[in-house]
Short mmCIF file of C-alpha atoms in Angstrom, two decimals:
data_model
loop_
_atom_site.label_atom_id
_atom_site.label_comp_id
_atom_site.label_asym_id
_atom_site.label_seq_id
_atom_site.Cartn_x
_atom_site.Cartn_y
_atom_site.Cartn_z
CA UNK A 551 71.59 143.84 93.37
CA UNK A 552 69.87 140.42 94.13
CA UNK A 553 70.63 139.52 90.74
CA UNK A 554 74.17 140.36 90.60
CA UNK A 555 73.88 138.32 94.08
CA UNK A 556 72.36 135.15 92.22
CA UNK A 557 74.91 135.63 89.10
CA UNK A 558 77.83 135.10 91.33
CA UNK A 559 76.21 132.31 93.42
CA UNK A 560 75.70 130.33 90.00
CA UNK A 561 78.59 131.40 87.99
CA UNK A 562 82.38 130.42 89.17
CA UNK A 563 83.66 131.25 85.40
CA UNK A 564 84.80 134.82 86.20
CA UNK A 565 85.42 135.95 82.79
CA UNK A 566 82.24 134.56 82.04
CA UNK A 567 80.32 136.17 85.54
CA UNK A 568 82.07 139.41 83.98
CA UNK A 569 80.65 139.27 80.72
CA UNK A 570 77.33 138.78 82.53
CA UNK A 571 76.99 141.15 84.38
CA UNK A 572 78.21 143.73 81.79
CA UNK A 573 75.24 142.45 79.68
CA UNK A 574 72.90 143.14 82.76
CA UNK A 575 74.02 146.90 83.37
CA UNK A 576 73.78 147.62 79.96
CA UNK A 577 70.42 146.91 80.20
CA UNK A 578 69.54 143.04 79.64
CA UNK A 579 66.43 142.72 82.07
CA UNK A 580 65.54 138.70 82.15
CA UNK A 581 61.93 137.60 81.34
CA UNK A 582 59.87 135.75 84.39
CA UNK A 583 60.69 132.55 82.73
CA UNK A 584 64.06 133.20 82.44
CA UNK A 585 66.31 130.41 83.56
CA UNK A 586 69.76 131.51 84.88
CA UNK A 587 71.25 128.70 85.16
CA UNK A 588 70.98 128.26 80.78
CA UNK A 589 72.07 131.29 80.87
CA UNK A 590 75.52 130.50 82.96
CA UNK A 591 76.10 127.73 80.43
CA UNK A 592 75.99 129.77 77.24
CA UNK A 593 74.99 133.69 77.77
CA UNK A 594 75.24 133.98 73.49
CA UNK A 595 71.77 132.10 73.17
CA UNK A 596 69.66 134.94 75.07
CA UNK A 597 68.51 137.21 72.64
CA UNK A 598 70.16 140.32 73.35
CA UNK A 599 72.34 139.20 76.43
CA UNK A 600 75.62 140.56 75.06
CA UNK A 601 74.30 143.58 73.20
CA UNK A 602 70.36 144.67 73.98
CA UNK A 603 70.03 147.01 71.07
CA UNK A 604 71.95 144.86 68.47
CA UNK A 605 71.05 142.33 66.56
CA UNK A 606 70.50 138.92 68.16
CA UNK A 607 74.07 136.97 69.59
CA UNK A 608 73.41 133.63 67.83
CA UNK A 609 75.19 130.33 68.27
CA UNK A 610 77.25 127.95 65.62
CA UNK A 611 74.84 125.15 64.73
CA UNK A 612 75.82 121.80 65.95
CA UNK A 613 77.48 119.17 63.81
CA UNK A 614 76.76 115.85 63.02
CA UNK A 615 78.43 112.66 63.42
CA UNK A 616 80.70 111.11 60.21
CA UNK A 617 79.51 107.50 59.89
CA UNK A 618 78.72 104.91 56.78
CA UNK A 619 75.52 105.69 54.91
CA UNK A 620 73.37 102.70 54.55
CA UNK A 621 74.83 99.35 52.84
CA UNK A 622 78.00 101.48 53.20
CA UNK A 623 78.53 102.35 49.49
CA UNK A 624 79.70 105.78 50.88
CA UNK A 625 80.65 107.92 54.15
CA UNK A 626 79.40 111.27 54.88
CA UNK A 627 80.30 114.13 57.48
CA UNK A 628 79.93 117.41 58.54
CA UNK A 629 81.94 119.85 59.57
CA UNK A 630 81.51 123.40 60.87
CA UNK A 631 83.89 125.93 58.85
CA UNK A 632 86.68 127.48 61.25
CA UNK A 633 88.22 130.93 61.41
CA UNK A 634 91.58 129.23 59.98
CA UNK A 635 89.90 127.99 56.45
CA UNK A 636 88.67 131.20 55.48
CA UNK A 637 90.22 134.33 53.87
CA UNK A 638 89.47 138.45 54.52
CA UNK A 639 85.98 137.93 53.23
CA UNK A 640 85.44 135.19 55.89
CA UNK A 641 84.64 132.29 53.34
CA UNK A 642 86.83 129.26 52.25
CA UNK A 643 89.15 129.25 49.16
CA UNK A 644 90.13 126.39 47.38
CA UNK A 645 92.99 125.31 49.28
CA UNK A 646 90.68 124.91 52.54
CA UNK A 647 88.14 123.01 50.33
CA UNK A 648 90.61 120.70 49.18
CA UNK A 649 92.18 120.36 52.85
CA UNK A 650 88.64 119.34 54.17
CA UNK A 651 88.08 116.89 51.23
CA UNK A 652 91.37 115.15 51.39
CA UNK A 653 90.25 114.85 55.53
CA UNK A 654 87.27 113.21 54.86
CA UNK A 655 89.02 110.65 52.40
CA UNK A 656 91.01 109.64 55.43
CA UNK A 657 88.52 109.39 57.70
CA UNK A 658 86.53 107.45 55.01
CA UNK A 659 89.07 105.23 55.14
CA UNK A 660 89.60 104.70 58.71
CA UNK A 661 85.87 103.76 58.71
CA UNK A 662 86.17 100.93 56.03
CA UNK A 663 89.90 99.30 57.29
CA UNK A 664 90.83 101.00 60.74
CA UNK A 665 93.25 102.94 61.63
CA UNK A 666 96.88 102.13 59.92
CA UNK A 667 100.10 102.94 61.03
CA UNK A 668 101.38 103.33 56.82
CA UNK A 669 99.83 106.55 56.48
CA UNK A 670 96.79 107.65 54.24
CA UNK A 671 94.60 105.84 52.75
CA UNK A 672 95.88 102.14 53.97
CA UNK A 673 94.38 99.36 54.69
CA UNK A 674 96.24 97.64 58.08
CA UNK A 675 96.81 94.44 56.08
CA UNK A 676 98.36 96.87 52.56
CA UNK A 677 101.95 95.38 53.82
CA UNK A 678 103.79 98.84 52.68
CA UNK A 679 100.95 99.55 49.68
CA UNK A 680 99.36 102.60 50.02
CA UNK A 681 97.22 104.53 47.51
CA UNK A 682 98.26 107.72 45.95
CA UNK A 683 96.93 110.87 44.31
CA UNK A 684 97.40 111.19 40.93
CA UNK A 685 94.83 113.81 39.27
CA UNK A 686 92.15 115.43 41.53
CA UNK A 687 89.74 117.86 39.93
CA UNK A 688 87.73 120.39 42.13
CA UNK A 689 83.99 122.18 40.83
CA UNK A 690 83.02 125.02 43.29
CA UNK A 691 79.19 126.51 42.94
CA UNK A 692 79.39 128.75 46.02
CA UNK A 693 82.39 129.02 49.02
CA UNK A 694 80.70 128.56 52.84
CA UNK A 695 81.30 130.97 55.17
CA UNK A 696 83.19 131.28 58.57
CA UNK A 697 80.82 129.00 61.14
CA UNK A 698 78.58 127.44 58.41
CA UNK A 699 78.01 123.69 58.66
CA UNK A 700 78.96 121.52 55.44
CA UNK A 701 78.25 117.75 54.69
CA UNK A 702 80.64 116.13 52.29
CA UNK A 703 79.39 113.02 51.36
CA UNK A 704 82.25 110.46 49.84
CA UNK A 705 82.29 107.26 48.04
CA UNK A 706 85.37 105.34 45.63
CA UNK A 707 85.15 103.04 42.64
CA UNK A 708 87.61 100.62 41.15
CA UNK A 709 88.81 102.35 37.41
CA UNK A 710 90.68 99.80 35.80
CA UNK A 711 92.96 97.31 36.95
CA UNK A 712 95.58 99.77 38.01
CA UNK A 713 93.04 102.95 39.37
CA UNK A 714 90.64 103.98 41.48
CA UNK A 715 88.33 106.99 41.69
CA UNK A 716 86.95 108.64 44.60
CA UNK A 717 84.30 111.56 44.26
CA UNK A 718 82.89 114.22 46.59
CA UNK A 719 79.75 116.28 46.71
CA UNK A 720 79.64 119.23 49.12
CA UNK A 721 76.20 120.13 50.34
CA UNK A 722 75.05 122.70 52.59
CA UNK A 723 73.57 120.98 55.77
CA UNK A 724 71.36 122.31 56.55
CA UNK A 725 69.70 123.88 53.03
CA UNK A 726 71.00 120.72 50.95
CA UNK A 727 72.02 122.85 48.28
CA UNK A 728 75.21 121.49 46.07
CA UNK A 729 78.19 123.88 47.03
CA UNK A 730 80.63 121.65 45.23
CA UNK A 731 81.69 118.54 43.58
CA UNK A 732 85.49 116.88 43.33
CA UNK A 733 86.68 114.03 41.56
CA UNK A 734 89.83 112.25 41.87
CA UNK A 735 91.97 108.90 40.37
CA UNK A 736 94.17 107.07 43.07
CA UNK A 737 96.61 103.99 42.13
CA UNK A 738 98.79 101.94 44.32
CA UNK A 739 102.30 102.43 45.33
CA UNK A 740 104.75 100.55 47.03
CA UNK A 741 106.44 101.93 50.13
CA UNK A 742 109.84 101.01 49.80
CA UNK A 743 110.51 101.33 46.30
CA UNK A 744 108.23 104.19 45.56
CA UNK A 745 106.86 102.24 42.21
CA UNK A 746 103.33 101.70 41.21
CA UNK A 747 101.95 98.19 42.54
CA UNK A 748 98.74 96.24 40.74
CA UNK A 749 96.00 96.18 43.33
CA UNK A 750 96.27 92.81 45.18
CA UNK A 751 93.27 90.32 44.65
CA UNK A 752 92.54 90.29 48.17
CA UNK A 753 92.05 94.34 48.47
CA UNK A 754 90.14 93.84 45.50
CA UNK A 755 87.43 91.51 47.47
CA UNK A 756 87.75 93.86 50.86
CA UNK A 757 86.67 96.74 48.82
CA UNK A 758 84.27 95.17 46.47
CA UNK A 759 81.53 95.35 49.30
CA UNK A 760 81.82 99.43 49.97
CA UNK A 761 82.19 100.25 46.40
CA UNK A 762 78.51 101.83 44.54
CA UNK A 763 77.14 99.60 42.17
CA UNK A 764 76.42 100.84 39.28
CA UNK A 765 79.67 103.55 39.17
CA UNK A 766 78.65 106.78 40.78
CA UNK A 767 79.70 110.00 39.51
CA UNK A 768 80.08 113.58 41.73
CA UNK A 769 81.45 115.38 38.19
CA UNK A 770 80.15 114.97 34.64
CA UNK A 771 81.95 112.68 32.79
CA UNK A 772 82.39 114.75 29.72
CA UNK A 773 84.33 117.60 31.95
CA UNK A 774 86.40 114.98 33.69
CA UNK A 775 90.12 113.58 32.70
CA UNK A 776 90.70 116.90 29.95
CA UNK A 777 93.83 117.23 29.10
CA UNK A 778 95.75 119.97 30.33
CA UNK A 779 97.70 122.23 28.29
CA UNK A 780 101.67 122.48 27.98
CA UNK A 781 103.33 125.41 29.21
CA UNK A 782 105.31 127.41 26.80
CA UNK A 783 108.37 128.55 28.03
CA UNK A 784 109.05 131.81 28.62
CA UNK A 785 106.01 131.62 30.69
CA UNK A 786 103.77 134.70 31.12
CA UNK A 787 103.98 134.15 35.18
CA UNK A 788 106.72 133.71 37.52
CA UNK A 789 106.04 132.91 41.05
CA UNK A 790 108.39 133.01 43.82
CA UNK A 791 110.78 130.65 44.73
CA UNK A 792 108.98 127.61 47.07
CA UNK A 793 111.26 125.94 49.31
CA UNK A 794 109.58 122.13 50.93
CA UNK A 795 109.58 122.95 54.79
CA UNK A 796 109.72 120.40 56.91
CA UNK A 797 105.90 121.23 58.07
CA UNK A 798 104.73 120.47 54.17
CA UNK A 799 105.26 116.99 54.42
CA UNK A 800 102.50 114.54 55.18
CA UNK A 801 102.32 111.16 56.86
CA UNK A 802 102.97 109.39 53.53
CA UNK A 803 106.76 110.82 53.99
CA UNK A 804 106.44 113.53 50.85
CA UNK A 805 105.28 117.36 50.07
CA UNK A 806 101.09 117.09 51.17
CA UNK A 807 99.03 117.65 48.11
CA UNK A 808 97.17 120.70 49.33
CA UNK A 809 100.74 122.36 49.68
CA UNK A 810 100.98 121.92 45.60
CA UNK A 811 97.42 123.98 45.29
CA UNK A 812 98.59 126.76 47.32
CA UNK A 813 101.67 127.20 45.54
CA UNK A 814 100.22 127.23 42.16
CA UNK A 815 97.57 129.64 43.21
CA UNK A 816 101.12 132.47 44.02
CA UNK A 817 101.04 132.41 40.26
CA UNK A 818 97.40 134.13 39.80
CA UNK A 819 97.17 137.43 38.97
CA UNK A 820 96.00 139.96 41.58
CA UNK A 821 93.56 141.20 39.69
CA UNK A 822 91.71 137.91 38.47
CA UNK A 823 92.33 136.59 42.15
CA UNK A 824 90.54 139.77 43.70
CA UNK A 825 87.59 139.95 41.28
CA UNK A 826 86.99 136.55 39.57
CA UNK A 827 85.30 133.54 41.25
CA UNK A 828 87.69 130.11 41.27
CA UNK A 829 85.46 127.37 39.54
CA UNK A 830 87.45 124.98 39.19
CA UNK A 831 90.93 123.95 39.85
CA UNK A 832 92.19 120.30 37.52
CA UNK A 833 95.42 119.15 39.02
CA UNK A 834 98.07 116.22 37.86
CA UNK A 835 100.34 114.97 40.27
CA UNK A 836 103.17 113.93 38.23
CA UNK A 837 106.81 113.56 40.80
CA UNK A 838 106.76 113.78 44.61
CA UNK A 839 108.93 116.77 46.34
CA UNK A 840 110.45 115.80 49.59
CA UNK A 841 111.45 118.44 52.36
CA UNK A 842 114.06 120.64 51.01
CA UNK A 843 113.30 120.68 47.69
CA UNK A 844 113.44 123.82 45.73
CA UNK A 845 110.60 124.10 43.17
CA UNK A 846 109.91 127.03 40.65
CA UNK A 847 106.22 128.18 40.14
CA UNK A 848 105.36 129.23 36.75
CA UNK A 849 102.03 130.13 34.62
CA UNK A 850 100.34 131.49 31.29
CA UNK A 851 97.35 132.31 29.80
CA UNK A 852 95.31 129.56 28.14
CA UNK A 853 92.29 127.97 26.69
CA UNK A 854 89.13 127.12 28.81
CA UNK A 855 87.65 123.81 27.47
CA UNK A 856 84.60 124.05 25.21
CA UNK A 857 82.93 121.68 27.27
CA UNK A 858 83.46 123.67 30.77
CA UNK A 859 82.87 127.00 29.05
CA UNK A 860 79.54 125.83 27.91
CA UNK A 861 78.71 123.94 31.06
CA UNK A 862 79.79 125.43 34.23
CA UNK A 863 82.66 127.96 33.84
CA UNK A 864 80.09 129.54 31.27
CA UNK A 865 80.72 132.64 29.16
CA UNK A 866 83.89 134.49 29.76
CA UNK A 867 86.05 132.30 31.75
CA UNK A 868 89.32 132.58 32.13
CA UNK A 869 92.00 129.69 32.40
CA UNK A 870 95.50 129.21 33.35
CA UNK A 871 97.81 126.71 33.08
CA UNK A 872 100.52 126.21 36.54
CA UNK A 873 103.44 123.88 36.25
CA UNK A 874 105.47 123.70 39.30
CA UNK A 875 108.87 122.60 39.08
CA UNK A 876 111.97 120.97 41.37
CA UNK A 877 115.17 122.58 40.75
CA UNK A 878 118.33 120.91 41.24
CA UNK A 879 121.11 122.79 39.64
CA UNK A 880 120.52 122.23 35.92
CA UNK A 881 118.01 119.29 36.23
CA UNK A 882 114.85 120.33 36.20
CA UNK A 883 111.55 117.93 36.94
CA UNK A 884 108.24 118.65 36.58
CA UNK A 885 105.74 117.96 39.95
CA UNK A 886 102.67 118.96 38.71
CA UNK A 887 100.40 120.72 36.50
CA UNK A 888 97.27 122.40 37.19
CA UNK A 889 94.49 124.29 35.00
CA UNK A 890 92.65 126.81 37.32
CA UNK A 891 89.68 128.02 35.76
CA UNK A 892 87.44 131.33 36.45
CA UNK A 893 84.33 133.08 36.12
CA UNK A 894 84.24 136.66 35.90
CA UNK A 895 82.36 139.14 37.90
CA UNK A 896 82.12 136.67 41.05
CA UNK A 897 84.77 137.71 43.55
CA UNK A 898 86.25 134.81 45.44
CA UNK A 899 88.37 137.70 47.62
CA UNK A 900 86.74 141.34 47.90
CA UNK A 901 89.76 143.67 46.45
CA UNK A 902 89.03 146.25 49.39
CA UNK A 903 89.58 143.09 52.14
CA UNK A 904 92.91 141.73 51.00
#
């Protein structure tokens, strides 16, 4: 009873006092040491507290702060997974992956220029230039789980006079071990007329000092820039109908390029979605969709690249080729075409879950 007397007197969280003293009648007897007041702030880190004959209530580890790495070639943070980027199995999918690394791009950014009223991937003083997407290519060893901590360490290089690439590497934080690598090619588009712009001298000097010297690489060159596959028509896949809600778009004014990913992935079949692991998703960005758009998802069978199969994907991969496409009566555009690639035997979504 004294106890329950000194629980109230500390506690004035009564859903909290509740859960505490529920964990004390079932049995939780505090050690001498035991200080009450820790255990107001956060009952899950007592061993036991919640459930005294289960296993042990543990915490979320915490999570670092995103900053420059030294001579600020390139940016790296971490972030703890959340209940909303992971499927049945309680691990991300691609589309979460791709979500986090397009974040840390922007927040890359913000860290080199400031914060820009343009959109993504601006620099204040772009005077309506901003840099956009055009290919991104995803490599995923292992998905993290619901409440795991990744670091995703980011850094961009000039590629040409009309290009830039930025690259990823996913690590776990606190093992180190590579979960995944991305690679991507950016150029630079005008605002108002929507049509690629050469980068301007003067971005060319700003970003000289944050860019790695020599060129870095998160993906092996030989895998990189393959060209993806047409799509015969009639195509062995049709997906549902996709209509551009108003909650697809992005800052930049058009469809986000996650959205694209998720659509494409409608076209999988169930069964290589339920018992195949995703390795690798190559994407091409070809025409923008804007909100209202109607846009056909379609897929086939196809080749895996020699290179990937040997090197990655390895024996037995499967590929398909995605081509999503804006209708508009008769005319027909293509927005973009993705190769999704995967290995067999390593579910990315347990059948029995879904």
């Amino acid at each position: 009873m004294r106890k329950m007397v000194q629980l109230e007197e500390t506690c004035d969280d009564p859903v909290k006092l509740e859960a505490m003293k529920q964990a004390y009648r079932r049995g939780f007897k505090p050690l001498s040491n035991f200080n009450i007041n820790e255990f107001v702030r956060n009952p899950a880190l007592v061993q036991g507290a919640m459930d005294p004959e289960g296993p042990a209530v543990q915490s979320f580890p915490a999570v670092a702060v995103s900053r420059l790495l030294e001579g600020n070639r390139s940016f790296v943070e971490q972030h703890r997974i959340r209940g909303n980027e992971v499927g049945p199995d309680q691990r991300m999918n691609m589309i979460s992956v791709a979500t986090l690394l397009q974040e840390c791009a922007s927040n890359h950014a913000v860290a080199m220029w400031g914060r820009s009223t343009e959109g993504f991937a601006s620099d204040p003083s772009m005077k309506g230039l901003i840099f956009v997407m055009t290919r991104m290519q995803i490599q995923m060893e292992h998905y993290p789980r619901w409440g795991d901590v990744v670091q995703i360490e980011t850094w961009f290089q000039e590629d040409g006079k009309l290009a830039a690439q930025r690259d990823w590497v996913v690590t776990d934080a606190g093992s180190g071990r590579v979960l995944g690598r991305a690679t991507s090619t950016w150029v630079m588009i005008n605002m108002q007329t929507r049509r690629l712009s050469k980068f301007p001298e003067y971005m060319r000097e700003k970003c000289e000092c944050f860019q790695e010297r020599p060129p870095r690489h998160a993906v092996v060159r030989e895998q990189t820039r393959q060209k993806l596959p047409d799509l015969q028509l009639p195509a062995e896949i049709v997906g549902p109908i996709q209509v551009a809600r108003r909650s697809d778009m992005d800052m930049n004014g058009h469809v986000n390029n996650v959205t694209y990913l998720a659509w494409a992935m409608e076209t999988v079949p169930r069964d290589i979605y339920d018992d195949c692991h995703l390795y690798q998703m190559e994407i091409d960005y070809k025409a923008e969709c804007l909100g209202g758009d109607l846009v056909e998802s379609l897929a086939s069978s196809c080749d895996t690249p020699d290179v990937l199969a040997s090197n990655g994907a390895g024996p037995g991969a499967l590929s398909f080729v995605h081509v999503l496409r804006r209708c508009q009566g008769e005319k027909v555009t293509e927005l973009v075409r993705c190769r999704t690639t995967w290995r067999a035997g390593e579910p990315t979504v347990s059948s029995s879950d879904a």
